[in-house]
Coordinates of C-alpha atoms and ligand atoms in Angstrom, one line a residue:
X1 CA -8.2 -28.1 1.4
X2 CA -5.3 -26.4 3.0
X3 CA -2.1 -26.7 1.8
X4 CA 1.6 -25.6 2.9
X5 CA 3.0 -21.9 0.8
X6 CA 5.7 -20.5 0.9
X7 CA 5.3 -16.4 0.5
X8 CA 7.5 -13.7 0.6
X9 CA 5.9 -11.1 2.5
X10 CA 8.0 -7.5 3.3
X11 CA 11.3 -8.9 2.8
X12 CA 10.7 -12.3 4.8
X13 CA 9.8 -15.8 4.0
X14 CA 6.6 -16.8 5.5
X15 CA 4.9 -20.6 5.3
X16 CA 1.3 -20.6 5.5
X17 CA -0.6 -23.4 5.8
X18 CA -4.4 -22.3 4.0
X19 CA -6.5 -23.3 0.9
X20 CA -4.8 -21.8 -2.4
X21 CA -7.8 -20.0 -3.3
X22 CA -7.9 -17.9 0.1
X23 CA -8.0 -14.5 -0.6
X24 CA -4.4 -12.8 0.1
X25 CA -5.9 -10.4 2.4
X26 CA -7.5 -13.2 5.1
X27 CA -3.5 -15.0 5.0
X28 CA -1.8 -11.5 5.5
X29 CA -4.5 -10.4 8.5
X30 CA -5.2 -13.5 10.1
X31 CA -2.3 -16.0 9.6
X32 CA 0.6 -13.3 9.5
X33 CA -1.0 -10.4 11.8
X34 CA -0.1 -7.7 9.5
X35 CA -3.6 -5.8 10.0
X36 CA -2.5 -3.0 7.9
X37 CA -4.6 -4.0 4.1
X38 CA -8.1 -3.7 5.7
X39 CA -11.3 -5.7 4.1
X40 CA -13.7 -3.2 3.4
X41 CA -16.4 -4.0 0.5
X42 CA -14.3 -7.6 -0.2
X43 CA -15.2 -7.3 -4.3
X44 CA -12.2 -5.0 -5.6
X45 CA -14.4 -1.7 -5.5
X46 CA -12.6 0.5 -2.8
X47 CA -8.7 0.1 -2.3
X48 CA -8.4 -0.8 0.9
X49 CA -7.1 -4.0 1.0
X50 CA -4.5 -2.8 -1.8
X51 CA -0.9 -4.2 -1.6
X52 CA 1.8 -4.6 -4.0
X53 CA 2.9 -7.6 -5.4
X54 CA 6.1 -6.8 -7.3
X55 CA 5.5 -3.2 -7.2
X56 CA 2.0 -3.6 -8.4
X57 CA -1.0 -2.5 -6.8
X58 CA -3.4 -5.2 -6.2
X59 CA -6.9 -5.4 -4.8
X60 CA -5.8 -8.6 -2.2
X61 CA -9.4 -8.7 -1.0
X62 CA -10.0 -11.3 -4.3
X63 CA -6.3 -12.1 -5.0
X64 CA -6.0 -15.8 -4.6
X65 CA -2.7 -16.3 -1.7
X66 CA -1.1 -18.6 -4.2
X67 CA -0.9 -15.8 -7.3
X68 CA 1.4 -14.4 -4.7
X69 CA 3.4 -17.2 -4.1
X70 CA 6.9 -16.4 -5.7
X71 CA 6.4 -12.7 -6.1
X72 CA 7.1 -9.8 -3.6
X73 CA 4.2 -8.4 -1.0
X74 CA 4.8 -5.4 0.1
X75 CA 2.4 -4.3 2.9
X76 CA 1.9 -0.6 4.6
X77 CA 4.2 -2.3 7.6
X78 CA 6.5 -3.0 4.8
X79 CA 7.2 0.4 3.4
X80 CA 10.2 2.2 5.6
X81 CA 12.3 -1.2 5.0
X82 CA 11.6 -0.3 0.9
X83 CA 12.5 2.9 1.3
X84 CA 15.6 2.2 3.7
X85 CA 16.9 -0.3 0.6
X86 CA 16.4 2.4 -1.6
X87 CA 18.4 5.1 0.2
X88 CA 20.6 2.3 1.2
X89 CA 20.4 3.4 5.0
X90 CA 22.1 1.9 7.8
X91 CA 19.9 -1.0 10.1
X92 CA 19.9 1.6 13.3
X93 CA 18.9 4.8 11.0
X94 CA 16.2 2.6 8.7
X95 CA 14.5 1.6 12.3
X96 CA 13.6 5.0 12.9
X97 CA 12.7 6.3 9.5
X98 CA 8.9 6.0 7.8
X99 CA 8.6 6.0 4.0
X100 CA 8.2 9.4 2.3
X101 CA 4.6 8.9 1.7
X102 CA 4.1 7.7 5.7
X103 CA 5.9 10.9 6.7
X104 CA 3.9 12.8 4.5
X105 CA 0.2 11.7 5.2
X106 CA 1.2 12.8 8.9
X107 CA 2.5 16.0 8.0
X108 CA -0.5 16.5 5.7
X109 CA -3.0 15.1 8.7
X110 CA -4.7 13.0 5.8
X111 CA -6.4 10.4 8.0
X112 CA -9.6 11.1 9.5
X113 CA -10.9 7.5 10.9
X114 CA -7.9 6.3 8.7
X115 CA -9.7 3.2 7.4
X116 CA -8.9 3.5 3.7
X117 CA -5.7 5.2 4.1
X118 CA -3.4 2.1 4.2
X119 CA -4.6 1.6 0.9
X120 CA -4.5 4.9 -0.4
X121 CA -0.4 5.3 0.9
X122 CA 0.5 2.3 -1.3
X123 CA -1.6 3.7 -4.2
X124 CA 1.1 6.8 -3.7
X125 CA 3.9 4.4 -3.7
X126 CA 3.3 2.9 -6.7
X127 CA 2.3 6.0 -8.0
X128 CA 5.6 7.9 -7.3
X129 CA 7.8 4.8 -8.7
X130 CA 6.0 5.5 -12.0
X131 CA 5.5 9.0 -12.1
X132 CA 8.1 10.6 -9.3
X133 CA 6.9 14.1 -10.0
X134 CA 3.2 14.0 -10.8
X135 CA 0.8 16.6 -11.2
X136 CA -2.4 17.3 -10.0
X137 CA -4.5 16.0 -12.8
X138 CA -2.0 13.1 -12.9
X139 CA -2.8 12.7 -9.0
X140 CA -6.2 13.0 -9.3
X141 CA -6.0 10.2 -12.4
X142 CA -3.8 7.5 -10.6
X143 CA -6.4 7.4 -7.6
X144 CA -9.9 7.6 -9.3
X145 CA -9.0 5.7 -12.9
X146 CA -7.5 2.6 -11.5
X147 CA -8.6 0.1 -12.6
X148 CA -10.8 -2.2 -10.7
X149 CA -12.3 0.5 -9.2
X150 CA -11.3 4.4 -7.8
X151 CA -9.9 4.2 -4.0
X152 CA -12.6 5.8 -1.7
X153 CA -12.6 7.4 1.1
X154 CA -15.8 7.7 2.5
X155 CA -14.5 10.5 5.0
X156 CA -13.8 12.7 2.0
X157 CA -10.0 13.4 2.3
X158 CA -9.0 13.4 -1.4
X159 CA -7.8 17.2 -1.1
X160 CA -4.8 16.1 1.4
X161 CA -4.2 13.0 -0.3
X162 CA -3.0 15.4 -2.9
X163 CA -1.2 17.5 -1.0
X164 CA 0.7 14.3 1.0
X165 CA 1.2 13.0 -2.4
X166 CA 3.0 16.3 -4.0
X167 CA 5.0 16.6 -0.6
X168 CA 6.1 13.5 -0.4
X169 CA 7.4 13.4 -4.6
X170 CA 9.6 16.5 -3.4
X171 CA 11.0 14.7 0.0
X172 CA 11.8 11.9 -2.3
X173 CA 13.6 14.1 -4.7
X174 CA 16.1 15.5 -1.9
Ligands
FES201 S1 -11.8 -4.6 0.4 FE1 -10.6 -5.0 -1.4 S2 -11.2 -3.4 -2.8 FE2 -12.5 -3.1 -1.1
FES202 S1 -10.2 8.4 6.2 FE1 -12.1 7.5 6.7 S2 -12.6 6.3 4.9 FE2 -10.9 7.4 4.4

């Protein structure tokens, strides 16, 4: 039965009206139109529904929306207003500036049909707050040992995640 929740989705209070046990990713897609998190297998074995809720990675394909009710989404769409708090930029200069990781994946050119890549950017997020100068091996570790599952990619771009990922630890070093 659907209820009323309150979530706080990228810095904004959003009400919802949906059955508690709807899966995070269905609320964010359908009710709030951030098509970002994608569904791809829907049982926590790919990454590319992954958001953060208070920094953590989730898998929101089988999050329930109201474990997120009173904790922080962030969503890809999200990202450049984190990164504008954390450099403390000005409204007109924060409109115009993508995260690190965002500006790194294009550098890079990591996407190829780009379907997993949402998910993979906000495994590098949370990556980089842990670890902000990680190595290879330590790369290589946070993508394919994380727990539910490793994120996959089924067009085979795990090279240049690595390289997006090392770029964008040294533009968020300067
Ligand atoms: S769609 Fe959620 S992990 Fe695959
Ligand atoms: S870029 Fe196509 S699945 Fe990853």
């Amino acid at each position: 039965m659907a209820s009323g929740l309150t979530l706080s989705v990228n810095g904004a209070k959003q009400s919802v009206s949906v059955a508690p046990e709807t899966p995070l990713l269905f609320v964010l897609r359908n009710e709030l139109k951030l098509t970002g998190p994608r569904l791809g297998c829907g049982i926590a074995q790919c990454g590319s529904c992954a958001v953060l809720l208070d920094g953590e990675e989730i898998r929101s394909c089988v999050t329930p929306v109201s474990f997120a009710v009173g904790k922080e989404v962030t969503t890809i769409e999200g990202l450049p207003a984190v990164w504008a708090a954390q450099k403390h930029l000005s409204s007109s200069d924060s409109a115009n500036t993508l995260h690190p990781v965002q500006q790194a994946w294009i550098d890079e050119q990591v996407p190829q049909c780009g379907y997993c890549q949402s998910g993979m950017m906000i495994a590098a997020v949370e990556l980089l707050a842990k670890n902000p100068n990680p190595t290879v091996a330590q790369i290589k570790d946070a993508f394919t040992n994380k727990p539910p599952s490793p994120h996959l990619c089924r067009c085979g771009t795990y090279a240049a995640i690595i390289d997006a990922v090392q770029r964008a630890a040294k533009a968020m070093h300067r």
